[in-house]
XYZ file of C-alpha atoms in Angstrom:
222
model
C 93.345 29.326 7.148
C 94.067 32.985 6.743
C 91.464 33.732 9.408
C 93.005 31.078 11.715
C 96.409 32.723 11.192
C 94.925 36.147 11.995
C 93.300 34.859 15.147
C 96.427 33.147 16.502
C 99.312 35.129 15.009
C 100.778 31.982 13.608
C 101.845 32.367 9.922
C 100.013 30.344 7.339
C 103.119 28.343 6.246
C 103.678 27.351 9.869
C 100.037 26.243 10.197
C 100.440 24.109 7.093
C 103.581 22.623 8.544
C 101.815 21.754 11.761
C 99.005 20.124 9.787
C 101.458 18.053 7.838
C 103.218 16.981 11.086
C 99.929 15.921 12.722
C 100.123 18.622 15.368
C 96.854 20.179 14.259
C 93.711 18.258 13.225
C 92.536 19.061 9.643
C 89.735 21.477 9.185
C 86.268 20.531 7.872
C 86.313 20.707 4.085
C 83.938 23.279 2.683
C 85.232 23.584 -0.839
C 87.970 22.349 -3.255
C 90.697 24.420 -1.555
C 88.941 25.581 1.590
C 88.470 24.181 5.064
C 86.674 25.470 8.098
C 88.495 25.861 11.423
C 86.790 26.459 14.693
C 87.607 27.508 18.273
C 89.116 24.067 18.960
C 91.717 24.668 16.255
C 92.559 28.060 17.632
C 93.102 26.618 21.066
C 95.124 23.666 19.885
C 97.253 25.943 17.629
C 98.060 28.211 20.533
C 99.085 25.193 22.641
C 101.274 23.783 19.924
C 102.950 27.164 19.407
C 103.631 27.504 23.169
C 105.021 23.942 23.323
C 107.451 24.512 20.449
C 108.268 28.232 20.521
C 108.247 28.862 24.286
C 108.560 25.391 25.786
C 111.444 24.502 23.487
C 110.051 21.017 22.635
C 110.954 19.202 19.479
C 108.334 18.529 16.848
C 108.431 14.861 17.723
C 107.832 15.475 21.462
C 105.056 17.916 20.749
C 103.470 15.363 18.449
C 103.645 12.704 21.138
C 101.857 15.013 23.513
C 99.151 15.789 21.004
C 98.706 12.042 20.294
C 98.261 11.441 24.000
C 95.779 14.300 24.230
C 93.670 12.821 21.418
C 93.909 9.217 22.690
C 90.548 8.227 24.282
C 92.202 5.213 25.846
C 94.157 7.536 28.263
C 91.953 8.777 31.067
C 92.007 12.412 32.048
C 93.721 11.555 35.314
C 96.375 9.435 33.615
C 96.906 12.163 30.984
C 98.482 14.422 33.620
C 101.116 11.789 34.401
C 101.749 10.909 30.752
C 102.243 14.606 29.799
C 104.558 15.242 32.704
C 106.687 12.193 31.910
C 106.914 13.117 28.208
C 108.429 16.513 28.913
C 110.846 15.286 31.629
C 114.416 15.040 30.431
C 116.517 12.070 31.675
C 120.251 12.184 32.309
C 121.871 8.920 33.367
C 124.726 9.315 35.824
C 127.815 7.128 35.161
C 128.058 3.784 37.004
C 130.471 3.373 39.907
C 130.718 3.728 43.679
C 129.746 7.401 43.524
C 126.496 6.518 41.881
C 125.828 3.707 44.336
C 126.215 6.122 47.253
C 124.111 8.773 45.548
C 121.339 6.267 44.908
C 121.223 5.479 48.687
C 121.079 9.187 49.492
C 118.186 9.726 47.072
C 116.353 6.565 48.210
C 116.590 7.767 51.833
C 115.271 11.221 50.795
C 112.268 9.734 48.955
C 111.480 7.564 51.944
C 111.640 10.517 54.339
C 109.371 12.533 52.060
C 106.929 9.635 51.598
C 107.339 9.835 47.855
C 106.682 6.227 46.858
C 106.498 4.369 43.499
C 108.818 6.827 41.692
C 111.693 4.491 40.796
C 110.788 4.575 37.118
C 110.379 8.339 36.912
C 112.793 9.839 34.309
C 113.739 12.676 36.709
C 115.171 10.256 39.243
C 118.448 9.503 37.405
C 118.915 13.291 36.991
C 118.602 13.790 40.678
C 121.040 10.960 41.360
C 123.501 12.550 38.920
C 123.300 15.878 40.761
C 124.111 14.201 44.008
C 127.026 12.439 42.350
C 128.332 15.777 41.090
C 128.014 17.396 44.528
C 130.085 14.634 46.038
C 132.724 14.775 43.296
C 133.026 18.511 43.899
C 133.481 17.887 47.646
C 130.224 19.622 48.453
C 128.614 16.951 50.594
C 127.762 19.819 52.911
C 124.867 20.584 50.561
C 123.222 17.132 51.007
C 121.539 17.959 54.405
C 119.484 20.648 52.637
C 117.960 18.202 50.167
C 115.023 17.794 52.515
C 114.426 21.635 52.343
C 114.493 21.554 48.560
C 112.184 18.589 48.438
C 109.685 20.241 50.778
C 109.763 23.387 48.674
C 109.256 21.329 45.544
C 106.276 19.609 46.989
C 104.635 22.921 47.893
C 105.205 24.117 44.324
C 103.783 20.846 42.971
C 100.618 21.323 45.026
C 100.273 24.829 43.579
C 100.863 23.495 40.023
C 98.122 20.849 40.336
C 95.699 23.022 42.196
C 95.302 25.217 39.092
C 94.561 22.230 36.793
C 90.888 22.533 37.647
C 88.411 20.211 35.874
C 90.287 17.066 34.807
C 87.594 16.356 32.265
C 88.794 19.361 30.246
C 91.627 17.405 28.670
C 92.998 20.372 26.684
C 93.245 22.492 29.828
C 94.846 19.672 31.809
C 97.470 19.269 29.116
C 98.099 22.979 28.981
C 98.522 23.322 32.748
C 100.761 20.349 33.149
C 102.977 20.836 30.163
C 103.291 24.614 30.366
C 103.432 24.441 34.164
C 106.416 22.024 33.797
C 108.203 23.898 31.008
C 107.450 27.542 31.787
C 107.026 26.876 35.452
C 110.665 25.746 35.623
C 111.726 29.064 34.123
C 109.363 30.944 36.466
C 110.597 29.187 39.582
C 114.212 29.630 38.494
C 113.742 33.373 38.024
C 112.094 33.685 41.428
C 114.858 31.688 43.029
C 117.575 33.991 41.535
C 115.672 37.061 42.780
C 115.328 35.479 46.201
C 119.008 34.706 46.319
C 119.834 38.317 45.532
C 117.463 39.464 48.205
C 118.870 37.133 50.811
C 122.442 38.034 49.833
C 121.743 41.733 50.428
C 119.929 40.954 53.658
C 122.875 38.928 55.015
C 125.825 40.884 53.549
C 124.395 44.335 52.933
C 123.794 46.185 49.666
C 126.362 46.341 46.831
C 129.154 48.869 47.287
C 127.940 50.503 44.083
C 124.135 50.090 43.924
C 124.095 51.185 40.342
C 126.143 48.269 39.209
C 125.003 45.345 41.404
C 128.282 43.567 40.534
C 127.975 41.104 43.301
C 125.368 39.019 41.417
C 126.506 39.778 37.857
C 128.762 37.264 36.097
C 132.367 38.244 35.791
C 133.995 38.926 32.480
C 135.824 35.551 32.778
C 132.502 33.717 33.178
């Protein structure tokens, strides 16, 4: 276990905790207090660490993903969808006329995009809730650009799944989908902020004081 810790940078107490929680398979016993760990343990441990430390998943969610990964009853192709659903947060918008109108807006958007059979996806209520909020804030003017956002999201999704590679490599499929969803969101968000800053400067000129860049810094009042 000390060697496993040295190879991965994960402290021994953390490895023991992951073993107790079922996030890491036990090693092959080779003595009374010794076990042998191989490359598969190194790879799994790095995945678990990324899920929890960088992806921000709870132990329970990470355990569910590992259980899916080790379930031979889930095909490699289905594993992609299961992993993606597991890490997708769901936020239910409140009932009422605003939600009904938002549901119609989202249904029309999905139909225009040709995105079918997604009514049970956990991200759908979140999207509906965002549309409700836009309407409540009087920003219905943002609704016509939903198609642009959806088209951009589809291009990113194609890029995400293109790098999956061989679906028979279940560990790699899980790594790409889960980390692509969790870390990919942060990556895309960062790129979007940079693009917004670039377009702002292109449309409105550089900041008055280039050393401060106050026009895209938050104010002291938040």
